[in-house]
mmCIF file of C-alpha atoms and ligand atoms in Angstrom:
data_model
loop_
_atom_site.group_PDB
_atom_site.id
_atom_site.type_symbol
_atom_site.label_atom_id
_atom_site.label_comp_id
_atom_site.label_asym_id
_atom_site.label_seq_id
_atom_site.Cartn_x
_atom_site.Cartn_y
_atom_site.Cartn_z
ATOM 1 C CA UNK X 1 0.007 0.177 0.048
ATOM 2 C CA UNK X 2 1.053 3.499 -0.747
ATOM 3 C CA UNK X 3 1.762 5.851 2.212
ATOM 4 C CA UNK X 4 2.458 9.331 3.145
ATOM 5 C CA UNK X 5 4.936 10.397 5.230
ATOM 6 C CA UNK X 6 4.692 14.021 7.160
ATOM 7 C CA UNK X 7 7.517 15.885 8.429
ATOM 8 C CA UNK X 8 7.732 19.069 10.634
ATOM 9 C CA UNK X 9 10.977 20.183 11.259
ATOM 10 C CA UNK X 10 12.055 22.829 14.392
ATOM 11 C CA UNK X 11 14.863 24.190 15.210
ATOM 12 C CA UNK X 12 15.819 21.293 17.246
ATOM 13 C CA UNK X 13 13.279 18.683 16.708
ATOM 14 C CA UNK X 14 12.134 16.944 13.615
ATOM 15 C CA UNK X 15 8.226 15.424 14.091
ATOM 16 C CA UNK X 16 6.996 12.702 11.583
ATOM 17 C CA UNK X 17 3.848 10.646 11.210
ATOM 18 C CA UNK X 18 3.223 7.873 8.554
ATOM 19 C CA UNK X 19 -0.053 7.463 6.889
ATOM 20 C CA UNK X 20 -1.734 4.929 4.652
ATOM 21 C CA UNK X 21 -2.650 6.770 1.923
ATOM 22 C CA UNK X 22 -6.357 6.081 1.658
ATOM 23 C CA UNK X 23 -9.237 8.490 0.904
ATOM 24 C CA UNK X 24 -9.486 9.109 5.011
ATOM 25 C CA UNK X 25 -5.454 8.479 5.672
ATOM 26 C CA UNK X 26 -4.945 6.506 8.735
ATOM 27 C CA UNK X 27 -1.979 7.232 10.886
ATOM 28 C CA UNK X 28 0.254 3.860 11.527
ATOM 29 C CA UNK X 29 3.109 5.423 13.051
ATOM 30 C CA UNK X 30 4.173 8.922 14.657
ATOM 31 C CA UNK X 31 7.009 10.225 16.807
ATOM 32 C CA UNK X 32 9.659 12.735 17.101
ATOM 33 C CA UNK X 33 13.488 13.389 16.913
ATOM 34 C CA UNK X 34 14.470 15.717 19.954
ATOM 35 C CA UNK X 35 17.367 17.848 20.664
ATOM 36 C CA UNK X 36 18.648 17.910 17.162
ATOM 37 C CA UNK X 37 22.351 19.371 17.413
ATOM 38 C CA UNK X 38 22.882 18.030 20.644
ATOM 39 C CA UNK X 39 22.303 14.627 22.424
ATOM 40 C CA UNK X 40 19.513 13.826 19.919
ATOM 41 C CA UNK X 41 16.998 11.095 20.572
ATOM 42 C CA UNK X 42 14.375 9.437 18.411
ATOM 43 C CA UNK X 43 11.248 9.111 20.415
ATOM 44 C CA UNK X 44 8.687 6.950 18.673
ATOM 45 C CA UNK X 45 5.107 7.219 20.180
ATOM 46 C CA UNK X 46 4.571 3.786 22.098
ATOM 47 C CA UNK X 47 8.083 2.580 21.636
ATOM 48 C CA UNK X 48 11.346 3.003 23.280
ATOM 49 C CA UNK X 49 13.551 6.030 22.710
ATOM 50 C CA UNK X 50 16.858 5.487 20.649
ATOM 51 C CA UNK X 51 19.939 7.921 21.493
ATOM 52 C CA UNK X 52 21.571 8.929 18.123
ATOM 53 C CA UNK X 53 25.362 10.159 17.692
ATOM 54 C CA UNK X 54 26.123 13.329 19.364
ATOM 55 C CA UNK X 55 25.515 16.322 17.009
ATOM 56 C CA UNK X 56 23.014 14.491 14.583
ATOM 57 C CA UNK X 57 21.736 17.376 12.427
ATOM 58 C CA UNK X 58 18.374 17.492 10.267
ATOM 59 C CA UNK X 59 19.443 15.164 7.658
ATOM 60 C CA UNK X 60 21.144 12.252 9.982
ATOM 61 C CA UNK X 61 17.512 12.668 12.128
ATOM 62 C CA UNK X 62 15.169 11.949 8.842
ATOM 63 C CA UNK X 63 17.850 9.152 8.189
ATOM 64 C CA UNK X 64 17.335 7.507 11.704
ATOM 65 C CA UNK X 65 13.201 8.060 11.574
ATOM 66 C CA UNK X 66 13.445 5.883 8.128
ATOM 67 C CA UNK X 67 15.453 3.334 9.346
ATOM 68 C CA UNK X 68 12.937 3.091 12.577
ATOM 69 C CA UNK X 69 10.172 3.148 10.047
ATOM 70 C CA UNK X 70 11.815 0.265 7.884
ATOM 71 C CA UNK X 71 12.229 -1.781 10.756
ATOM 72 C CA UNK X 72 8.819 -1.274 12.187
ATOM 73 C CA UNK X 73 6.498 -1.001 9.169
ATOM 74 C CA UNK X 74 8.576 -2.848 6.464
ATOM 75 C CA UNK X 75 5.628 -2.758 4.230
ATOM 76 C CA UNK X 76 5.459 1.232 3.626
ATOM 77 C CA UNK X 77 5.947 2.727 0.314
ATOM 78 C CA UNK X 78 6.726 6.222 0.768
ATOM 79 C CA UNK X 79 5.277 7.836 -2.162
ATOM 80 C CA UNK X 80 4.248 11.502 -0.684
ATOM 81 C CA UNK X 81 6.265 13.362 1.490
ATOM 82 C CA UNK X 82 4.561 16.572 3.279
ATOM 83 C CA UNK X 83 6.307 19.189 4.898
ATOM 84 C CA UNK X 84 5.518 22.166 7.573
ATOM 85 C CA UNK X 85 6.847 25.271 6.170
ATOM 86 C CA UNK X 86 6.320 28.022 8.354
ATOM 87 C CA UNK X 87 6.848 30.616 5.772
ATOM 88 C CA UNK X 88 5.132 30.981 2.457
ATOM 89 C CA UNK X 89 5.606 34.722 1.943
ATOM 90 C CA UNK X 90 2.855 36.870 0.564
ATOM 91 C CA UNK X 91 1.458 34.693 -2.265
ATOM 92 C CA UNK X 92 1.008 31.141 -1.291
ATOM 93 C CA UNK X 93 -2.466 30.861 0.192
ATOM 94 C CA UNK X 94 -2.326 26.977 -0.189
ATOM 95 C CA UNK X 95 -0.189 23.890 -0.392
ATOM 96 C CA UNK X 96 2.267 23.557 -3.257
ATOM 97 C CA UNK X 97 4.372 20.789 -4.939
ATOM 98 C CA UNK X 98 8.022 21.387 -3.829
ATOM 99 C CA UNK X 99 10.208 21.668 -6.808
ATOM 100 C CA UNK X 100 13.928 23.191 -7.172
ATOM 101 C CA UNK X 101 12.383 26.644 -8.336
ATOM 102 C CA UNK X 102 9.713 26.589 -5.321
ATOM 103 C CA UNK X 103 12.422 25.909 -3.036
ATOM 104 C CA UNK X 104 14.649 28.618 -4.225
ATOM 105 C CA UNK X 105 11.799 31.082 -3.571
ATOM 106 C CA UNK X 106 11.141 30.022 -0.301
ATOM 107 C CA UNK X 107 14.844 30.192 0.474
ATOM 108 C CA UNK X 108 14.190 33.947 0.203
ATOM 109 C CA UNK X 109 11.724 33.583 3.106
ATOM 110 C CA UNK X 110 14.652 32.598 5.397
ATOM 111 C CA UNK X 111 15.063 36.023 6.530
ATOM 112 C CA UNK X 112 11.621 36.502 7.478
ATOM 113 C CA UNK X 113 11.860 33.293 9.687
ATOM 114 C CA UNK X 114 15.128 32.582 10.263
ATOM 115 C CA UNK X 115 14.924 30.357 13.400
ATOM 116 C CA UNK X 116 12.316 28.150 11.270
ATOM 117 C CA UNK X 117 12.438 28.434 7.845
ATOM 118 C CA UNK X 118 16.161 27.030 7.376
ATOM 119 C CA UNK X 119 15.331 24.073 9.491
ATOM 120 C CA UNK X 120 12.218 23.249 7.635
ATOM 121 C CA UNK X 121 13.975 23.394 4.110
ATOM 122 C CA UNK X 122 16.856 21.465 5.524
ATOM 123 C CA UNK X 123 14.154 18.653 6.099
ATOM 124 C CA UNK X 124 12.670 18.990 2.457
ATOM 125 C CA UNK X 125 16.311 18.384 1.309
ATOM 126 C CA UNK X 126 16.935 15.549 3.362
ATOM 127 C CA UNK X 127 13.517 13.905 2.566
ATOM 128 C CA UNK X 128 14.277 14.641 -1.186
ATOM 129 C CA UNK X 129 17.511 12.929 -0.986
ATOM 130 C CA UNK X 130 15.957 10.258 0.643
ATOM 131 C CA UNK X 131 12.964 9.835 -1.754
ATOM 132 C CA UNK X 132 13.850 11.098 -5.174
ATOM 133 C CA UNK X 133 11.013 9.683 -6.778
ATOM 134 C CA UNK X 134 8.222 11.032 -3.903
ATOM 135 C CA UNK X 135 6.240 13.625 -4.590
ATOM 136 C CA UNK X 136 6.999 16.290 -1.788
ATOM 137 C CA UNK X 137 4.541 18.673 -0.810
ATOM 138 C CA UNK X 138 4.790 22.292 1.173
ATOM 139 C CA UNK X 139 2.150 23.151 3.894
ATOM 140 C CA UNK X 140 2.468 26.685 4.832
ATOM 141 C CA UNK X 141 1.628 28.150 8.429
ATOM 142 C CA UNK X 142 0.949 31.277 6.827
ATOM 143 C CA UNK X 143 -1.566 29.961 4.052
ATOM 144 C CA UNK X 144 -4.725 29.995 6.072
ATOM 145 C CA UNK X 145 -4.159 33.688 7.043
ATOM 146 C CA UNK X 146 -3.441 35.012 3.527
ATOM 147 C CA UNK X 147 -7.209 36.113 3.149
ATOM 148 C CA UNK X 148 -6.670 38.726 5.926
ATOM 149 C CA UNK X 149 -8.392 42.115 4.906
ATOM 150 C CA UNK X 150 -5.948 44.515 4.431
ATOM 151 C CA UNK X 151 -6.046 46.448 7.891
ATOM 152 C CA UNK X 152 -4.953 42.985 9.375
ATOM 153 C CA UNK X 153 -2.155 42.415 6.822
ATOM 154 C CA UNK X 154 -0.272 45.570 6.915
ATOM 155 C CA UNK X 155 1.696 47.960 9.537
ATOM 156 C CA UNK X 156 1.769 51.843 9.391
ATOM 157 C CA UNK X 157 4.992 51.693 7.800
ATOM 158 C CA UNK X 158 5.511 53.334 4.435
ATOM 159 C CA UNK X 159 4.286 51.399 1.720
ATOM 160 C CA UNK X 160 7.233 50.252 0.281
ATOM 161 C CA UNK X 161 7.883 47.615 3.022
ATOM 162 C CA UNK X 162 4.537 46.391 2.463
ATOM 163 C CA UNK X 163 5.583 45.797 -1.047
ATOM 164 C CA UNK X 164 8.521 44.037 -0.270
ATOM 165 C CA UNK X 165 6.759 41.622 2.285
ATOM 166 C CA UNK X 166 6.763 43.347 5.710
ATOM 167 C CA UNK X 167 3.406 42.051 6.375
ATOM 168 C CA UNK X 168 1.300 40.535 9.372
ATOM 169 C CA UNK X 169 1.350 37.016 7.867
ATOM 170 C CA UNK X 170 0.028 34.853 11.067
ATOM 171 C CA UNK X 171 1.230 31.630 11.875
ATOM 172 C CA UNK X 172 -0.035 28.217 13.609
ATOM 173 C CA UNK X 173 -2.286 28.077 10.366
ATOM 174 C CA UNK X 174 -1.901 24.090 10.002
ATOM 175 C CA UNK X 175 -3.408 23.815 13.494
ATOM 176 C CA UNK X 176 -6.281 26.739 12.719
ATOM 177 C CA UNK X 177 -7.301 24.935 9.595
ATOM 178 C CA UNK X 178 -7.723 21.231 11.645
ATOM 179 C CA UNK X 179 -9.677 23.487 14.125
ATOM 180 C CA UNK X 180 -12.113 25.019 11.649
ATOM 181 C CA UNK X 181 -12.475 21.521 10.108
ATOM 182 C CA UNK X 182 -13.274 20.189 13.581
ATOM 183 C CA UNK X 183 -15.687 23.107 14.398
ATOM 184 C CA UNK X 184 -17.863 22.751 11.515
ATOM 185 C CA UNK X 185 -18.038 19.101 12.126
ATOM 186 C CA UNK X 186 -19.071 19.227 15.818
ATOM 187 C CA UNK X 187 -20.748 22.341 15.786
ATOM 188 C CA UNK X 188 -21.936 23.258 12.571
ATOM 189 C CA UNK X 189 -23.217 27.013 12.203
ATOM 190 C CA UNK X 190 -20.811 28.340 14.321
ATOM 191 C CA UNK X 191 -19.820 31.442 12.923
ATOM 192 C CA UNK X 192 -17.740 33.854 15.196
ATOM 193 C CA UNK X 193 -15.099 31.599 16.994
ATOM 194 C CA UNK X 194 -11.825 32.681 18.454
ATOM 195 C CA UNK X 195 -9.134 29.986 18.828
ATOM 196 C CA UNK X 196 -6.376 30.007 21.321
ATOM 197 C CA UNK X 197 -3.617 27.764 20.286
ATOM 198 C CA UNK X 198 -1.640 27.308 23.465
ATOM 199 C CA UNK X 199 1.493 25.442 23.465
ATOM 200 C CA UNK X 200 5.060 26.464 23.989
ATOM 201 C CA UNK X 201 4.159 28.420 20.876
ATOM 202 C CA UNK X 202 0.931 30.285 21.396
ATOM 203 C CA UNK X 203 -1.375 32.418 19.275
ATOM 204 C CA UNK X 204 -4.877 33.188 19.025
ATOM 205 C CA UNK X 205 -7.147 33.434 15.716
ATOM 206 C CA UNK X 206 -10.490 34.871 14.885
ATOM 207 C CA UNK X 207 -12.634 32.665 12.417
ATOM 208 C CA UNK X 208 -15.725 33.542 10.638
ATOM 209 C CA UNK X 209 -17.657 31.068 9.095
ATOM 210 C CA UNK X 210 -14.096 29.123 9.152
ATOM 211 C CA UNK X 211 -11.786 31.587 7.450
ATOM 212 C CA UNK X 212 -9.398 33.304 9.579
ATOM 213 C CA UNK X 213 -10.192 37.227 9.591
ATOM 214 C CA UNK X 214 -7.469 38.209 12.123
ATOM 215 C CA UNK X 215 -4.181 36.619 14.169
ATOM 216 C CA UNK X 216 -2.288 37.745 17.095
ATOM 217 C CA UNK X 217 0.845 36.870 15.693
ATOM 218 C CA UNK X 218 2.323 39.057 12.821
ATOM 219 C CA UNK X 219 5.402 39.191 10.783
ATOM 220 C CA UNK X 220 7.239 36.751 12.750
ATOM 221 C CA UNK X 221 6.152 34.079 15.395
ATOM 222 C CA UNK X 222 7.287 36.846 18.145
ATOM 223 C CA UNK X 223 4.039 38.790 18.263
ATOM 224 C CA UNK X 224 1.099 38.633 20.052
ATOM 225 C CA UNK X 225 0.803 36.064 23.291
ATOM 226 C CA UNK X 226 3.935 35.522 25.472
ATOM 227 C CA UNK X 227 5.096 32.117 25.159
ATOM 228 C CA UNK X 228 7.543 29.403 26.349
ATOM 229 C CA UNK X 229 10.579 31.462 25.755
ATOM 230 C CA UNK X 230 9.517 34.158 23.380
ATOM 231 C CA UNK X 231 8.301 37.372 24.112
ATOM 232 C CA UNK X 232 4.947 38.257 22.380
ATOM 233 C CA UNK X 233 4.137 41.782 21.764
ATOM 234 C CA UNK X 234 6.442 44.259 22.470
ATOM 235 C CA UNK X 235 7.013 47.959 22.218
ATOM 236 C CA UNK X 236 9.397 48.461 19.109
ATOM 237 C CA UNK X 237 11.061 50.976 21.044
ATOM 238 C CA UNK X 238 12.309 48.376 23.436
ATOM 239 C CA UNK X 239 14.242 46.874 20.410
ATOM 240 C CA UNK X 240 15.635 50.418 20.034
ATOM 241 C CA UNK X 241 16.510 50.350 23.461
ATOM 242 C CA UNK X 242 18.445 47.281 23.540
ATOM 243 C CA UNK X 243 20.332 48.311 20.537
ATOM 244 C CA UNK X 244 21.200 51.768 21.640
ATOM 245 C CA UNK X 245 21.608 51.980 25.350
ATOM 246 C CA UNK X 246 22.374 47.945 25.855
ATOM 247 C CA UNK X 247 24.636 47.810 22.896
ATOM 248 C CA UNK X 248 23.228 44.585 21.919
ATOM 249 C CA UNK X 249 23.801 43.015 18.280
ATOM 250 C CA UNK X 250 20.689 41.964 16.032
ATOM 251 C CA UNK X 251 21.788 38.223 17.012
ATOM 252 C CA UNK X 252 21.451 39.250 20.766
ATOM 253 C CA UNK X 253 18.299 40.899 20.713
ATOM 254 C CA UNK X 254 16.948 37.719 18.667
ATOM 255 C CA UNK X 255 18.385 34.968 21.074
ATOM 256 C CA UNK X 256 16.939 37.164 23.856
ATOM 257 C CA UNK X 257 13.205 37.493 22.407
ATOM 258 C CA UNK X 258 13.123 34.074 20.670
ATOM 259 C CA UNK X 259 14.978 31.895 23.538
ATOM 260 C CA UNK X 260 15.309 33.844 27.025
ATOM 261 C CA UNK X 261 11.947 35.721 27.268
ATOM 262 C CA UNK X 262 7.871 34.383 27.671
ATOM 263 C CA UNK X 263 7.297 32.508 30.520
ATOM 264 C CA UNK X 264 11.085 31.110 30.996
ATOM 265 C CA UNK X 265 12.454 34.839 31.138
ATOM 266 C CA UNK X 266 9.273 36.144 33.419
ATOM 267 C CA UNK X 267 9.501 33.203 35.871
ATOM 268 C CA UNK X 268 13.320 32.690 35.714
ATOM 269 C CA UNK X 269 12.195 29.216 36.544
ATOM 270 C CA UNK X 270 11.092 27.438 33.393
ATOM 271 C CA UNK X 271 9.279 27.518 29.979
ATOM 272 C CA UNK X 272 6.859 24.574 30.668
ATOM 273 C CA UNK X 273 3.207 25.623 32.220
ATOM 274 C CA UNK X 274 3.300 22.436 34.089
ATOM 275 C CA UNK X 275 6.355 23.371 35.869
ATOM 276 C CA UNK X 276 5.162 26.830 36.592
ATOM 277 C CA UNK X 277 1.697 25.647 37.818
ATOM 278 C CA UNK X 278 3.756 23.405 40.343
ATOM 279 C CA UNK X 279 5.968 26.080 41.883
ATOM 280 C CA UNK X 280 4.881 28.319 44.465
ATOM 281 C CA UNK X 281 7.172 31.195 43.629
ATOM 282 C CA UNK X 282 5.832 34.416 42.981
ATOM 283 C CA UNK X 283 7.471 35.308 39.700
ATOM 284 C CA UNK X 284 5.810 31.417 38.451
ATOM 285 C CA UNK X 285 2.532 33.116 39.461
ATOM 286 C CA UNK X 286 3.203 36.724 38.079
ATOM 287 C CA UNK X 287 4.364 34.843 34.710
ATOM 288 C CA UNK X 288 1.144 32.936 34.620
ATOM 289 C CA UNK X 289 -0.774 36.341 35.587
ATOM 290 C CA UNK X 290 0.734 37.894 32.390
ATOM 291 C CA UNK X 291 0.120 34.995 29.894
ATOM 292 C CA UNK X 292 -3.578 34.644 30.950
ATOM 293 C CA UNK X 293 -4.143 38.863 31.144
ATOM 294 C CA UNK X 294 -2.498 38.701 27.442
ATOM 295 C CA UNK X 295 -5.239 36.065 26.325
ATOM 296 C CA UNK X 296 -7.872 37.659 27.919
ATOM 297 C CA UNK X 297 -6.873 41.136 26.295
ATOM 298 C CA UNK X 298 -6.563 39.496 22.666
ATOM 299 C CA UNK X 299 -9.940 37.423 23.368
ATOM 300 C CA UNK X 300 -12.121 40.852 23.662
ATOM 301 C CA UNK X 301 -10.079 42.179 21.011
ATOM 302 C CA UNK X 302 -10.451 39.575 18.276
ATOM 303 C CA UNK X 303 -14.199 39.353 19.569
ATOM 304 C CA UNK X 304 -14.189 43.200 18.764
ATOM 305 C CA UNK X 305 -13.173 42.219 15.126
ATOM 306 C CA UNK X 306 -15.578 39.649 14.711
ATOM 307 C CA UNK X 307 -18.405 41.952 15.948
ATOM 308 C CA UNK X 308 -19.516 39.354 18.737
ATOM 309 C CA UNK X 309 -18.655 35.849 19.566
ATOM 310 C CA UNK X 310 -20.253 32.335 19.128
ATOM 311 C CA UNK X 311 -17.587 30.216 20.445
ATOM 312 C CA UNK X 312 -14.104 29.802 21.936
ATOM 313 C CA UNK X 313 -11.978 26.787 21.397
ATOM 314 C CA UNK X 314 -8.673 25.895 23.419
ATOM 315 C CA UNK X 315 -5.820 23.923 21.769
ATOM 316 C CA UNK X 316 -2.379 23.168 22.314
ATOM 317 C CA UNK X 317 -0.271 21.406 24.975
ATOM 318 C CA UNK X 318 -1.834 24.200 27.473
ATOM 319 C CA UNK X 319 -5.051 24.641 26.252
ATOM 320 C CA UNK X 320 -6.085 21.211 25.877
ATOM 321 C CA UNK X 321 -4.762 20.299 29.379
ATOM 322 C CA UNK X 322 -4.701 22.934 31.735
ATOM 323 C CA UNK X 323 -8.040 23.354 33.386
ATOM 324 C CA UNK X 324 -6.532 26.180 35.562
ATOM 325 C CA UNK X 325 -5.625 28.608 32.509
ATOM 326 C CA UNK X 326 -8.530 27.949 30.754
ATOM 327 C CA UNK X 327 -10.776 29.010 34.110
ATOM 328 C CA UNK X 328 -8.342 32.079 34.449
ATOM 329 C CA UNK X 329 -8.950 32.871 30.727
ATOM 330 C CA UNK X 330 -13.029 32.471 30.822
ATOM 331 C CA UNK X 331 -13.219 33.939 34.466
ATOM 332 C CA UNK X 332 -15.590 37.194 34.813
ATOM 333 C CA UNK X 333 -16.111 36.833 30.851
ATOM 334 C CA UNK X 334 -19.779 36.545 31.479
ATOM 335 C CA UNK X 335 -20.459 39.977 29.593
ATOM 336 C CA UNK X 336 -19.132 38.375 26.350
ATOM 337 C CA UNK X 337 -21.559 35.322 26.762
ATOM 338 C CA UNK X 338 -18.808 33.264 28.364
ATOM 339 C CA UNK X 339 -19.970 30.858 31.143
ATOM 340 C CA UNK X 340 -17.609 28.181 32.323
ATOM 341 C CA UNK X 341 -18.943 24.631 33.373
ATOM 342 C CA UNK X 342 -16.413 23.852 35.853
ATOM 343 C CA UNK X 343 -16.595 20.281 36.159
ATOM 344 C CA UNK X 344 -16.315 19.509 32.499
ATOM 345 C CA UNK X 345 -13.557 22.173 32.347
ATOM 346 C CA UNK X 346 -11.597 20.140 34.992
ATOM 347 C CA UNK X 347 -12.102 16.765 32.998
ATOM 348 C CA UNK X 348 -10.711 18.653 29.774
ATOM 349 C CA UNK X 349 -14.351 18.015 28.214
ATOM 350 C CA UNK X 350 -15.040 18.684 24.569
ATOM 351 C CA UNK X 351 -17.472 21.341 25.434
ATOM 352 C CA UNK X 352 -16.767 23.428 29.130
ATOM 353 C CA UNK X 353 -19.312 26.058 29.018
ATOM 354 C CA UNK X 354 -22.904 26.536 29.954
ATOM 355 C CA UNK X 355 -23.249 30.025 28.391
ATOM 356 C CA UNK X 356 -24.491 31.507 25.062
ATOM 357 C CA UNK X 357 -20.781 30.963 23.901
ATOM 358 C CA UNK X 358 -19.648 27.535 23.011
ATOM 359 C CA UNK X 359 -16.338 27.059 24.744
ATOM 360 C CA UNK X 360 -14.740 23.906 23.186
ATOM 361 C CA UNK X 361 -11.299 21.683 23.840
ATOM 362 C CA UNK X 362 -10.286 20.268 20.664
ATOM 363 C CA UNK X 363 -6.986 18.432 20.171
ATOM 364 C CA UNK X 364 -5.159 19.801 17.376
ATOM 365 C CA UNK X 365 -3.466 17.756 14.543
ATOM 366 C CA UNK X 366 -1.477 19.604 12.345
ATOM 367 C CA UNK X 367 -0.049 16.470 10.726
ATOM 368 C CA UNK X 368 -3.293 15.056 9.408
ATOM 369 C CA UNK X 369 -3.825 18.361 7.835
ATOM 370 C CA UNK X 370 -0.219 18.031 6.158
ATOM 371 C CA UNK X 371 -1.175 14.289 5.149
ATOM 372 C CA UNK X 372 -4.592 15.297 3.830
ATOM 373 C CA UNK X 373 -2.990 18.034 1.700
ATOM 374 C CA UNK X 374 -0.140 16.240 0.193
ATOM 375 C CA UNK X 375 -2.402 13.361 -0.548
ATOM 376 C CA UNK X 376 -4.664 15.738 -2.547
ATOM 377 C CA UNK X 377 -1.659 17.024 -4.492
ATOM 378 C CA UNK X 378 -0.461 13.782 -5.343
HETATM 379 P P1 AMP M 1 2.776 22.148 23.053
HETATM 380 O O1 AMP M 1 3.769 23.143 22.366
HETATM 381 O O2 AMP M 1 1.617 22.325 22.035
HETATM 382 O O3 AMP M 1 3.278 20.445 22.845
HETATM 383 O O4 AMP M 1 2.724 22.223 24.310
HETATM 384 C C1 AMP M 1 3.850 22.386 25.374
HETATM 385 C C2 AMP M 1 2.699 23.199 26.745
HETATM 386 O O5 AMP M 1 2.001 22.233 27.248
HETATM 387 C C3 AMP M 1 4.116 23.071 27.820
HETATM 388 O O6 AMP M 1 4.129 24.671 28.383
HETATM 389 C C4 AMP M 1 3.674 22.163 28.949
HETATM 390 O O7 AMP M 1 4.027 22.438 30.185
HETATM 391 C C5 AMP M 1 2.184 22.347 28.306
HETATM 392 N N1 AMP M 1 1.206 21.311 29.169
HETATM 393 C C6 AMP M 1 1.329 20.123 28.632
HETATM 394 N N2 AMP M 1 0.391 19.097 29.559
HETATM 395 C C7 AMP M 1 -0.136 19.959 30.433
HETATM 396 C C8 AMP M 1 -0.834 19.836 31.615
HETATM 397 N N3 AMP M 1 -1.415 19.035 32.085
HETATM 398 N N4 AMP M 1 -1.242 21.149 32.513
HETATM 399 C C9 AMP M 1 -0.297 22.567 32.180
HETATM 400 N N5 AMP M 1 0.306 22.672 31.023
HETATM 401 C C10 AMP M 1 0.454 21.507 30.212
#
């Protein structure tokens, strides 16, 4: 039987899933390689971790994944490989078959997403080398948001920057695409919905009838909510101060904003919400306060964009698992029509509301979105 492999290559990890290429792709294996570039480990879901040689890169990680799949699923014939690509630039509003020309174009977006795009493309190259005959498909995190109206696509900079591609792209599009499909299936007719994707990366998206109209993320995956290690929204004056007064280079500021800020930087303890929830340190409490404050603020803003609210969806590691965070976000939101069912919330139930606004917990699945798109283009 023909199979689809999905690859989601991040800065230090490579997630994979193997599907049977049926009308409804069925997952037969999934897992990830973590700590690429350091003490890399292959972690197949439901299997034993395997240590990889120190310094294994993305190519080596993919080779290890393929060897493991060959052992566990010798029958698999991989004819299509679907890739998560963080940036599709201004023009790609849909998945696309990868060719050398497309790869060259996508390399041009590396300066827009320097911490993600080069790794995504390294994953593509490794897969092209491993499967020269397979069709390679790119699925963009930005594509789902490309229909935003101009006011949500632009910054108030001189027009030339907009033309150059300095725009509000929005990210986590594969997750929102999946959630939009699930909303249509579980609650058909739910029109104005705010989705909170709360994981190590975090953003929110306003959906009108399943289409994205606004996102908290902008030009880069730094904007909007605070995240595990990313600052979220920041006055650009802070960046000028860091350059002028603290003498920091672009690279140092990038490290600060992407890797040392957010929950980790505020708490000084961890980027991991479970650890912060378990801590009794006041800085952990303040980091959680800031996280929930920003989500509540964006919820109000996105409800205003939508002209009202019919639903809220929580997803991502925190959104799917933390009753405490969901409870704090929804607390005192009766003015918006939100009333939480505390028992359902504590149980991570699919519907956790009693009020007019339907509040849902939906486990997201970016891999199946990639697999379906890759299949559709093959
Ligand atoms: P993700 O990037 O979607 O895998 O989400 C990772 C985040 O989810 C980390 O901050 C985890 O601490 C958080 N997370 C996972 N499970 C729980 C849980 N049961 N309670 C609170 N946070 C959780």
